[in-house]
Short mmCIF file of C-alpha atoms and ligand atoms in Angstrom, two decimals:
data_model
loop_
_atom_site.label_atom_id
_atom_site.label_comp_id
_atom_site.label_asym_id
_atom_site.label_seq_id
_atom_site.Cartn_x
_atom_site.Cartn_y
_atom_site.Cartn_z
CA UNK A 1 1.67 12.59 17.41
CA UNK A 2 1.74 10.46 13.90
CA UNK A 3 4.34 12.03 11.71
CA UNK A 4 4.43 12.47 7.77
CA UNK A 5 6.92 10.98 5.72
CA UNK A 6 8.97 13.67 4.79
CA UNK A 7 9.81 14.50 8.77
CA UNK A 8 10.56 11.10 9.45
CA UNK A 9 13.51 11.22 6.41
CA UNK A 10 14.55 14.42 7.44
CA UNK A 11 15.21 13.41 11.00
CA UNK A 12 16.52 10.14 9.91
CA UNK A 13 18.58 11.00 6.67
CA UNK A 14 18.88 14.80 7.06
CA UNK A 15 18.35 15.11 2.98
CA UNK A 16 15.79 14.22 0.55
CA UNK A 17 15.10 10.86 -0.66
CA UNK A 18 13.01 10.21 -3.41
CA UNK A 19 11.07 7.30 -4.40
CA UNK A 20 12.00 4.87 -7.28
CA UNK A 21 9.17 2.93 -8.79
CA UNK A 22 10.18 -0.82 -9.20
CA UNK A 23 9.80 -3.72 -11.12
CA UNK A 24 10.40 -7.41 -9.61
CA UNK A 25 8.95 -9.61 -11.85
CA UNK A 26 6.88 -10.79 -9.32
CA UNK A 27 3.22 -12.32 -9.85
CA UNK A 28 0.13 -12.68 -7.37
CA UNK A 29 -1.35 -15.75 -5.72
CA UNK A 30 -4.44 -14.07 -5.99
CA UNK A 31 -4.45 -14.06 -9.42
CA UNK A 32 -3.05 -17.58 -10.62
CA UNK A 33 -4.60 -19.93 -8.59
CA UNK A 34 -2.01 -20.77 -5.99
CA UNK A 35 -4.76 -19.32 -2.64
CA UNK A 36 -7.45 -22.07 -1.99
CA UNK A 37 -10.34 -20.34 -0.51
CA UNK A 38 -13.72 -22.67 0.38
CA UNK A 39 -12.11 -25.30 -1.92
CA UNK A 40 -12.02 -23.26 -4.77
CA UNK A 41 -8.95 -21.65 -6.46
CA UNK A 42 -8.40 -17.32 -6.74
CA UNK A 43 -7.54 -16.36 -9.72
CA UNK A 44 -9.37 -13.04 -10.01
CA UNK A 45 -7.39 -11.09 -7.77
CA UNK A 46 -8.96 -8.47 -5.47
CA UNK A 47 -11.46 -6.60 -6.65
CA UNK A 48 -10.33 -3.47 -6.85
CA UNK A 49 -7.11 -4.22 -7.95
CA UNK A 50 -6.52 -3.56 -11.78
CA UNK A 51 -3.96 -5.07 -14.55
CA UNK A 52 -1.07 -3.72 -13.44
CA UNK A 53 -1.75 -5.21 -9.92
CA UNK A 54 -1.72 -1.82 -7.34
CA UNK A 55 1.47 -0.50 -9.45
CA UNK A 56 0.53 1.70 -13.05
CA UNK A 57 3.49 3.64 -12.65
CA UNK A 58 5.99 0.98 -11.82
CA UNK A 59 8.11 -0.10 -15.40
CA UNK A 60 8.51 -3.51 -17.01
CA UNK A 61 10.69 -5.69 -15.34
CA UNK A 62 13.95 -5.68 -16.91
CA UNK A 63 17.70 -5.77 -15.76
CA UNK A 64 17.47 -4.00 -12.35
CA UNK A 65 20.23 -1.83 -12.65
CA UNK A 66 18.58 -0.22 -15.85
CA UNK A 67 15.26 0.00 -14.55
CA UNK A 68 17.17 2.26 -11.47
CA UNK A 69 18.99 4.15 -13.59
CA UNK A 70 16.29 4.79 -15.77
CA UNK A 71 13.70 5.84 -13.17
CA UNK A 72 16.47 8.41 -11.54
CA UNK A 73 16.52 9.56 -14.79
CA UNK A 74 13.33 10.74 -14.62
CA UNK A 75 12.99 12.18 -11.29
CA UNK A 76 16.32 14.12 -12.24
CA UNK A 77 14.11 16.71 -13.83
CA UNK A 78 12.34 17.37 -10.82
CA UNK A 79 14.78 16.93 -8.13
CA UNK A 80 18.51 17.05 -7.10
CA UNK A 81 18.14 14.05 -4.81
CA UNK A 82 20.97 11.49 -4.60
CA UNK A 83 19.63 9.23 -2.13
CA UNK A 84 16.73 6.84 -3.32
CA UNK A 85 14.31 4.15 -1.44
CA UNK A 86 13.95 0.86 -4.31
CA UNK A 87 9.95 0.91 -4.35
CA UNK A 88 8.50 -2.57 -5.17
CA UNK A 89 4.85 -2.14 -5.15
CA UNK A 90 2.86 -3.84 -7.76
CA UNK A 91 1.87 -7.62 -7.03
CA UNK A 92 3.24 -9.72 -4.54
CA UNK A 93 7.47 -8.98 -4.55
CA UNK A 94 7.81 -11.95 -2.03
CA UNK A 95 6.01 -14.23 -4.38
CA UNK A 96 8.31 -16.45 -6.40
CA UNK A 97 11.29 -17.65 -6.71
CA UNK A 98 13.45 -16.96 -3.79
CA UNK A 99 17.13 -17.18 -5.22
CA UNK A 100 16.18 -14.75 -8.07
CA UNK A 101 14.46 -12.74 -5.62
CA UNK A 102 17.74 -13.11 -3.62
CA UNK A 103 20.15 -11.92 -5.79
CA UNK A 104 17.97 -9.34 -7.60
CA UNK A 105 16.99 -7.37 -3.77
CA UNK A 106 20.90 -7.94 -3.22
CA UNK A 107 21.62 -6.16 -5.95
CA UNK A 108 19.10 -3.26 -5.09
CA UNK A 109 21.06 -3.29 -1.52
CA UNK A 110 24.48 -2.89 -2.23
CA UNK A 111 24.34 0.14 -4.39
CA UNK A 112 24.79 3.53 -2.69
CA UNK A 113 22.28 5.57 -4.06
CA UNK A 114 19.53 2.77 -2.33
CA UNK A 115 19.07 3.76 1.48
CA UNK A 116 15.83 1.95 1.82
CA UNK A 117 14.30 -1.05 0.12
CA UNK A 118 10.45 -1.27 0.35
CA UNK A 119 8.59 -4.40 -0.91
CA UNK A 120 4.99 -4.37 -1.43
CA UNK A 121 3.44 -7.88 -0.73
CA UNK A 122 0.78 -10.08 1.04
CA UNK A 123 1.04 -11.58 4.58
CA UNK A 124 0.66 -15.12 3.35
CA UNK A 125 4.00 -14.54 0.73
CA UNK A 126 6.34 -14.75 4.01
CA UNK A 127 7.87 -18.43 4.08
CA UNK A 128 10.61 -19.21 6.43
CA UNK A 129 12.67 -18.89 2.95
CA UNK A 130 11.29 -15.61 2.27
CA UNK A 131 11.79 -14.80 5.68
CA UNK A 132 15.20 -15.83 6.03
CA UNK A 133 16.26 -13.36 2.57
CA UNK A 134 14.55 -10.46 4.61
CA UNK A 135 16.43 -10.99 7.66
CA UNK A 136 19.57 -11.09 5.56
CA UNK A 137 18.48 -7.66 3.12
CA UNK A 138 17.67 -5.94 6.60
CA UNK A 139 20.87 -6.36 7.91
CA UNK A 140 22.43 -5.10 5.20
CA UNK A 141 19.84 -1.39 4.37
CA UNK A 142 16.48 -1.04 6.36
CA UNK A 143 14.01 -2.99 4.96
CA UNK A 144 10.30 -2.00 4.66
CA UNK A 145 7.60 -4.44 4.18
CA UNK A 146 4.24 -3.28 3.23
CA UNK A 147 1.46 -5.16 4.00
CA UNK A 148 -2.14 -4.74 2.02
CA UNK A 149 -4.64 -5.82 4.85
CA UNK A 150 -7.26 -2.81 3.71
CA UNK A 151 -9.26 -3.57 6.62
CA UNK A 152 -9.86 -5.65 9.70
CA UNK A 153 -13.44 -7.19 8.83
CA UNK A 154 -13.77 -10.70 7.57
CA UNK A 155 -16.30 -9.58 5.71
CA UNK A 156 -15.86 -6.81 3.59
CA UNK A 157 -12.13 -8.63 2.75
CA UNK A 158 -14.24 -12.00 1.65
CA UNK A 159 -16.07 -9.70 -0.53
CA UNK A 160 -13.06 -8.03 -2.44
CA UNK A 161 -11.43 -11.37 -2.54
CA UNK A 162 -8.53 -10.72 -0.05
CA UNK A 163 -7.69 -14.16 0.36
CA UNK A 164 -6.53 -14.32 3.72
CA UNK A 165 -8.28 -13.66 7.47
CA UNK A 166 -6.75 -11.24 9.85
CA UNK A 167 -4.87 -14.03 12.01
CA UNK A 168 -2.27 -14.63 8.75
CA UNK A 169 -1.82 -11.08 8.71
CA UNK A 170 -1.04 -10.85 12.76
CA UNK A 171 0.94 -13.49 12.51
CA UNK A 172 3.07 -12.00 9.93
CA UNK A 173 3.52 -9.00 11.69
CA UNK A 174 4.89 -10.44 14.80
CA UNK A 175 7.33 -12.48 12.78
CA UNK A 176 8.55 -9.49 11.07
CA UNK A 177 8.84 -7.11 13.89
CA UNK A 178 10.89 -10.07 15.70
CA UNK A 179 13.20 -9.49 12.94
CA UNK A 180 12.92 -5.59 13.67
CA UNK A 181 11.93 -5.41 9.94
CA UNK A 182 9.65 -2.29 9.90
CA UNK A 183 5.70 -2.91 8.59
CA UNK A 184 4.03 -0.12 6.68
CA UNK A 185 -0.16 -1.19 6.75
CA UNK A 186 -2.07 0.45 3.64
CA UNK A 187 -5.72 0.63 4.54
CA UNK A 188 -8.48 1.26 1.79
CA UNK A 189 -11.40 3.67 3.28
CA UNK A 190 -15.01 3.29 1.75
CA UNK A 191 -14.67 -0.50 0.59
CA UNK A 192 -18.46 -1.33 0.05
CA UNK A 193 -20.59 -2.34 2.68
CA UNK A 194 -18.10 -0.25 5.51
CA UNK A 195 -19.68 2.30 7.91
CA UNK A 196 -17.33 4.84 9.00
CA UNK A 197 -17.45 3.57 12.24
CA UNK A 198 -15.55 0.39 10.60
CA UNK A 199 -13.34 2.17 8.73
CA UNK A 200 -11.88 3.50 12.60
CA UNK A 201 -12.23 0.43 13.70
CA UNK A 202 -9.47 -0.69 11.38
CA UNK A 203 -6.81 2.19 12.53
CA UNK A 204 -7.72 1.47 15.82
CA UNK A 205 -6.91 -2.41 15.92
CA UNK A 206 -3.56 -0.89 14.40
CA UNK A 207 -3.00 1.49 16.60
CA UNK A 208 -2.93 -1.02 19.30
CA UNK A 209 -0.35 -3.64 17.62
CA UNK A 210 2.94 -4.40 19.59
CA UNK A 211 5.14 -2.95 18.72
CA UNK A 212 3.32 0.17 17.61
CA UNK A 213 3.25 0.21 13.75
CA UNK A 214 6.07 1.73 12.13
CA UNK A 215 3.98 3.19 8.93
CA UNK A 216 0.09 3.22 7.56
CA UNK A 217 -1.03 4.26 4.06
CA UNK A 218 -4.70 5.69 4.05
CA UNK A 219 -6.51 5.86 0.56
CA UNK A 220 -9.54 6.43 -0.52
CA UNK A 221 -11.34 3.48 -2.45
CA UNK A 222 -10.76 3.72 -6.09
CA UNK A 223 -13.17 2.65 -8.77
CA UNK A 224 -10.86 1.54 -11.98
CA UNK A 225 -12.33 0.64 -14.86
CA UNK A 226 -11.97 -3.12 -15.85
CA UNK A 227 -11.70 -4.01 -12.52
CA UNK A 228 -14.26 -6.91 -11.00
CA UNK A 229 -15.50 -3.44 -8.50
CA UNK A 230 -16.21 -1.58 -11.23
CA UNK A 231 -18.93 -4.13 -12.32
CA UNK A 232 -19.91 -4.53 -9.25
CA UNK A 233 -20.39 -0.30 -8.81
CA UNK A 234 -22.07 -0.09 -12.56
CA UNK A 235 -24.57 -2.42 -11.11
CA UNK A 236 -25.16 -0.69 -7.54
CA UNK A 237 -25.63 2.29 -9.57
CA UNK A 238 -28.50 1.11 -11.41
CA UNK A 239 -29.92 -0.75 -8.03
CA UNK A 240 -29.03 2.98 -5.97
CA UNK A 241 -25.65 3.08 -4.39
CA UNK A 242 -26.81 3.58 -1.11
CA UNK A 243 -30.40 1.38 -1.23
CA UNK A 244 -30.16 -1.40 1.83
CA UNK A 245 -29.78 -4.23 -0.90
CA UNK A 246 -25.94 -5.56 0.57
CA UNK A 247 -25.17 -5.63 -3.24
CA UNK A 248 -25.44 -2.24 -3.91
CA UNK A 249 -23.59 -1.36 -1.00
CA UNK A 250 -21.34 1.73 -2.58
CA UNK A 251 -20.99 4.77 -1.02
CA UNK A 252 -18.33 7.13 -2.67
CA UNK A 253 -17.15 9.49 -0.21
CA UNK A 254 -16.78 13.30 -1.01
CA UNK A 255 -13.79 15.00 -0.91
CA UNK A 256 -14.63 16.52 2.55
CA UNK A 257 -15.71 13.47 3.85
CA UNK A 258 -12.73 11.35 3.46
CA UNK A 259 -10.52 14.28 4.52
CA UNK A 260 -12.43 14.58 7.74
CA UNK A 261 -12.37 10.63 8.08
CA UNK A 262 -8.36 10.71 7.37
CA UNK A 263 -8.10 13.40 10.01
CA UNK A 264 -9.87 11.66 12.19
CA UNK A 265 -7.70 8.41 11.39
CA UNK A 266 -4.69 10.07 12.28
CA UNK A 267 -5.73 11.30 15.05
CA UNK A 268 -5.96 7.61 16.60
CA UNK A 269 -2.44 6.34 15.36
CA UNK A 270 0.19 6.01 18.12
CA UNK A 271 3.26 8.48 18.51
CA UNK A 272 5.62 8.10 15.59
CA UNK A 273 3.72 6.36 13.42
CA UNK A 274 4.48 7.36 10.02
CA UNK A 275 1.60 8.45 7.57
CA UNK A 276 2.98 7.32 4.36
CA UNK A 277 0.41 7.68 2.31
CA UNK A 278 -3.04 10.19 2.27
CA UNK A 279 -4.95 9.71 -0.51
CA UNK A 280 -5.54 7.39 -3.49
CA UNK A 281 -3.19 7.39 -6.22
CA UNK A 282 -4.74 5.45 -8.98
CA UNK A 283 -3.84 6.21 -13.01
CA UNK A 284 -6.71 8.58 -14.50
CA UNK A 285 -7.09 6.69 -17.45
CA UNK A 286 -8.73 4.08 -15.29
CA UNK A 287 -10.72 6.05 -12.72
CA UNK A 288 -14.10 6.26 -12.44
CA UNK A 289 -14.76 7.72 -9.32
CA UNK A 290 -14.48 9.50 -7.24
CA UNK A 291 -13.23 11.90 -10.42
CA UNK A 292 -12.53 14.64 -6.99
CA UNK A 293 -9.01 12.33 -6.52
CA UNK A 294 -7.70 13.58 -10.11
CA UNK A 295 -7.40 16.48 -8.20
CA UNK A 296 -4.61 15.51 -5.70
CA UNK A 297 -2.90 18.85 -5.39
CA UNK A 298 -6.19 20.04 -3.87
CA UNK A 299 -6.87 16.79 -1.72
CA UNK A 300 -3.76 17.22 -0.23
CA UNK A 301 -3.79 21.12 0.46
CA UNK A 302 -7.55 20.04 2.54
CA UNK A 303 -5.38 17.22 3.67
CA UNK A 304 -2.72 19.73 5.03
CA UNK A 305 -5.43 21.88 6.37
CA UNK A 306 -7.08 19.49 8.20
CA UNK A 307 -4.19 17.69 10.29
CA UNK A 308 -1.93 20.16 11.03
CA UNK A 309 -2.35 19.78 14.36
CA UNK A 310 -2.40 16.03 14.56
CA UNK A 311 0.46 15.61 12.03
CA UNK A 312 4.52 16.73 12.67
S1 LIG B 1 -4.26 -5.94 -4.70
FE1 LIG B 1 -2.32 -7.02 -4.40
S2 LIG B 1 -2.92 -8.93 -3.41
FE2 LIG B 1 -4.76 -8.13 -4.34
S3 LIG B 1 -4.83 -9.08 -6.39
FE3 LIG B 1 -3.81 -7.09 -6.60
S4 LIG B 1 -1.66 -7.57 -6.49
FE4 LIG B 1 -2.75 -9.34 -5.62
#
């Protein structure tokens, strides 16, 4: 049976550990013209992805130390924790360059309070440099790389803008679980132009890595506003979101729906995978749909309900 975060902490840590929302600095290839795709230079990211690059609630880079201090700060109010995993999700944190990177993870790593370092980033940002630092941070605090492959089909990642085909990202993954550096996968369900039946596909290829995947992050498509998607879903909405033009391709899920698809996910991971990550958690000033994911307290009680049996 999959677990859910929390048990997976507890049995590892025996306390709580909270999450600290970081800053590296960091860029994306996807966005500056560094991935050549059919001769032609990315520079407008993935579709969905807004400004602030997958990470609204992480805080401008500055000094690292301050930026930790400051986020405990905040979760102080809410928590009694004293045990923290460095959370480095927005862009690409491998992307750059690697001395600073270097000596600003180091830093993260020898503090106390850090007992996990997770780096967000893309499966083409993992040079034998890179690769070399991560060896060297994992030896030092468990390292967590998390990968944004958001689905298995060439297709439907050529038309957000991915960047990269599925081989770069298998190849990755081997090379990091040689290192015994642990992968987390996040997986976007409803992309445009995916049948549920694809969406499973996607958890199943997972399922079936060697080794077995350590972690997976489920969320729902968001639509943000200013985003290349959300042009893309004004205009299916005046064609008819779900007309048989490829363009207008949309489907928004409802709330049931994707809860029955998540359960259903989960249901397919292997033993002791851990479920990271539920539901969408995009910045409501942005969204535009679905509006039922402002609601996340209720998501996640229908959540709750509906793999408690699949789900330790
Ligand atoms: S989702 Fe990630 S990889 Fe894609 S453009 Fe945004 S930051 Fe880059």
């Amino acid at each position: 049976m999959a677990q859910k975060l929390s048990t997976y902490l507890k049995k590892e840590y025996g306390k709580k550990i909270y999450r600290l929302s970081l800053s590296s600095g960091c860029t994306c290839p996807n966005r500056d013209g560094s991935i050549i795709v059919d001769g032609n230079p990315l520079t407008m990211g993935c579709s969905f992805c807004s400004e602030g690059g997958s990470g609204e609630f992480a805080p401008d880079f500055v000094d690292i130390d301050r930026q930790i201090e400051k986020a405990k700060k905040l979760i102080a109010k809410k928590t009694d924790a004293t045990s923290f995993i460095a959370y480095f999700q927005s862009f690409t944190n491998t992307y750059g360059d690697v001395g600073r990177l270097t000596d600003l993870y180091s830093r993260v790593v020898q503090r106390d309070d850090i007992v996990i370092l997770s780096l967000g980033t893309r499966p083409d940002c993992l040079g034998s440099d890179v690769m070399r630092m991560l060896e060297e941070l994992s030896c030092r605090k468990p390292l967590w790389i998390e990968l944004g492959l958001q689905t298995i089909h060439e297709m439907t990642a050529k038309r957000f803008g991915r960047g990269y085909e599925l081989d770069v990202f298998e190849d990755a993954y081997r090379r990091l679980s040689e290192l015994g550096i642990k992968v987390v996968v996040h997986v976007i369900f409803g992309l445009p132009g995916e049948s549920k039946s694809d969406m499973l596909d996607t958890v199943r290829y997972l399922s079936s890595l060697e080794p077995p995947l350590f972690g997976i992050k489920l969320q729902n498509l968001q639509i943000l506003k200013g985003t290349r998607m959300y042009d893309e879903y004004l205009s299916s909405i005046a064609k008819g979101t779900d007309s048989q033009d490829p363009e207008a391709s949309f489907h928004i899920m409802s709330m049931e729906e994707y809860t029955d698809l998540v359960a259903e996910a989960i249901a397919l991971l292997p033993k002791d995978t851990v479920v990271h990550r539920m539901t969408g958690d995009g910045p409501r000033w942005l969204l535009e749909a679905p509006l039922w994911s402002l609601d996340k307290k209720r998501v996640l009680n229908m959540l709750s309900a509906k793999t408690r049996d699949i789900l330790i």
